[in-house]
XYZ file of C-alpha atoms in Angstrom:
102
model
C 102.169 104.256 79.203
C 105.889 103.105 79.442
C 106.874 106.330 80.962
C 104.164 106.509 83.144
C 104.975 103.041 84.423
C 108.473 104.018 85.032
C 108.007 107.004 86.761
C 105.185 105.691 88.836
C 107.602 102.953 90.013
C 110.179 105.471 90.977
C 107.540 107.585 92.960
C 106.192 104.462 94.516
C 109.850 103.274 95.456
C 110.505 106.547 96.910
C 107.211 106.780 98.973
C 107.663 103.640 100.129
C 111.038 104.145 101.426
C 110.236 107.558 103.010
C 106.935 106.114 104.876
C 108.922 102.808 105.833
C 111.574 104.871 107.388
C 109.286 107.028 109.202
C 107.422 104.218 110.896
C 110.660 102.730 111.845
C 111.860 105.971 113.488
C 108.582 105.811 115.241
C 109.565 102.510 116.780
C 107.336 100.146 114.527
C 108.262 96.698 114.153
C 111.566 95.829 112.251
C 109.868 93.647 109.646
C 107.918 96.328 108.101
C 110.477 97.009 105.436
C 110.522 93.393 104.450
C 106.833 93.164 103.963
C 106.877 96.223 102.214
C 109.569 94.763 99.721
C 107.542 91.657 99.463
C 104.710 93.613 98.418
C 106.684 95.552 95.871
C 108.013 92.405 94.166
C 104.961 89.994 94.352
C 102.181 92.977 93.484
C 103.406 95.990 92.032
C 105.864 94.874 89.499
C 103.413 92.232 87.882
C 100.522 94.794 87.975
C 102.731 97.282 86.338
C 103.474 94.574 83.573
C 99.894 94.051 83.002
C 99.388 97.935 82.330
C 102.422 97.641 79.948
C 101.359 94.556 78.160
C 97.753 96.158 77.482
C 99.363 99.174 75.892
C 102.454 97.774 74.398
C 100.700 95.232 72.260
C 99.035 97.934 70.040
C 100.505 99.301 66.819
C 101.411 103.015 66.278
C 98.221 103.402 64.513
C 96.106 101.929 67.199
C 97.608 103.724 69.772
C 96.766 107.064 68.252
C 92.946 106.046 68.118
C 90.995 108.685 70.045
C 88.501 106.211 71.150
C 91.430 104.837 73.180
C 91.863 107.979 75.119
C 89.379 107.536 77.750
C 90.844 104.015 78.580
C 94.505 105.485 78.773
C 93.544 108.248 80.954
C 91.615 105.812 83.310
C 94.519 103.424 83.218
C 97.119 106.483 84.178
C 94.747 107.507 86.994
C 94.562 103.946 88.410
C 98.263 103.556 88.012
C 99.187 106.958 89.705
C 96.610 106.085 92.389
C 98.133 102.950 93.192
C 101.726 104.451 93.155
C 100.918 107.365 95.484
C 98.320 105.516 97.870
C 99.644 102.122 98.368
C 102.867 102.970 100.109
C 100.701 104.894 102.866
C 97.998 102.131 102.837
C 100.649 99.398 103.266
C 102.410 101.115 106.347
C 98.979 101.958 107.954
C 97.962 98.067 107.418
C 101.337 96.883 108.941
C 101.048 99.192 111.796
C 97.604 98.094 112.690
C 98.792 94.614 112.500
C 101.711 95.452 114.744
C 99.429 96.852 117.235
C 96.976 93.897 117.002
C 99.848 91.335 117.527
C 102.085 93.254 119.806
């Protein structure tokens, strides 16, 4: 799970930068990157730490238990869904808020 979390954070950060830069080039508000950074620090990192804590507390023997495979697969899919989807969702949300309050 540690590898998934590390790579998911890299993908999330790269997508966040790519999507945010795209929004800034389109003329959106300049506060967007700061809100994105706040979300990264306040939401993403603690969420990843929870994923890590859940799986890091297992012994090697417990981690090899086939009964845990569906839970691991579910957590990996959730983690990757968040890492890939959240940058687009955040940018969309900030764009909508920018339109509403502009």
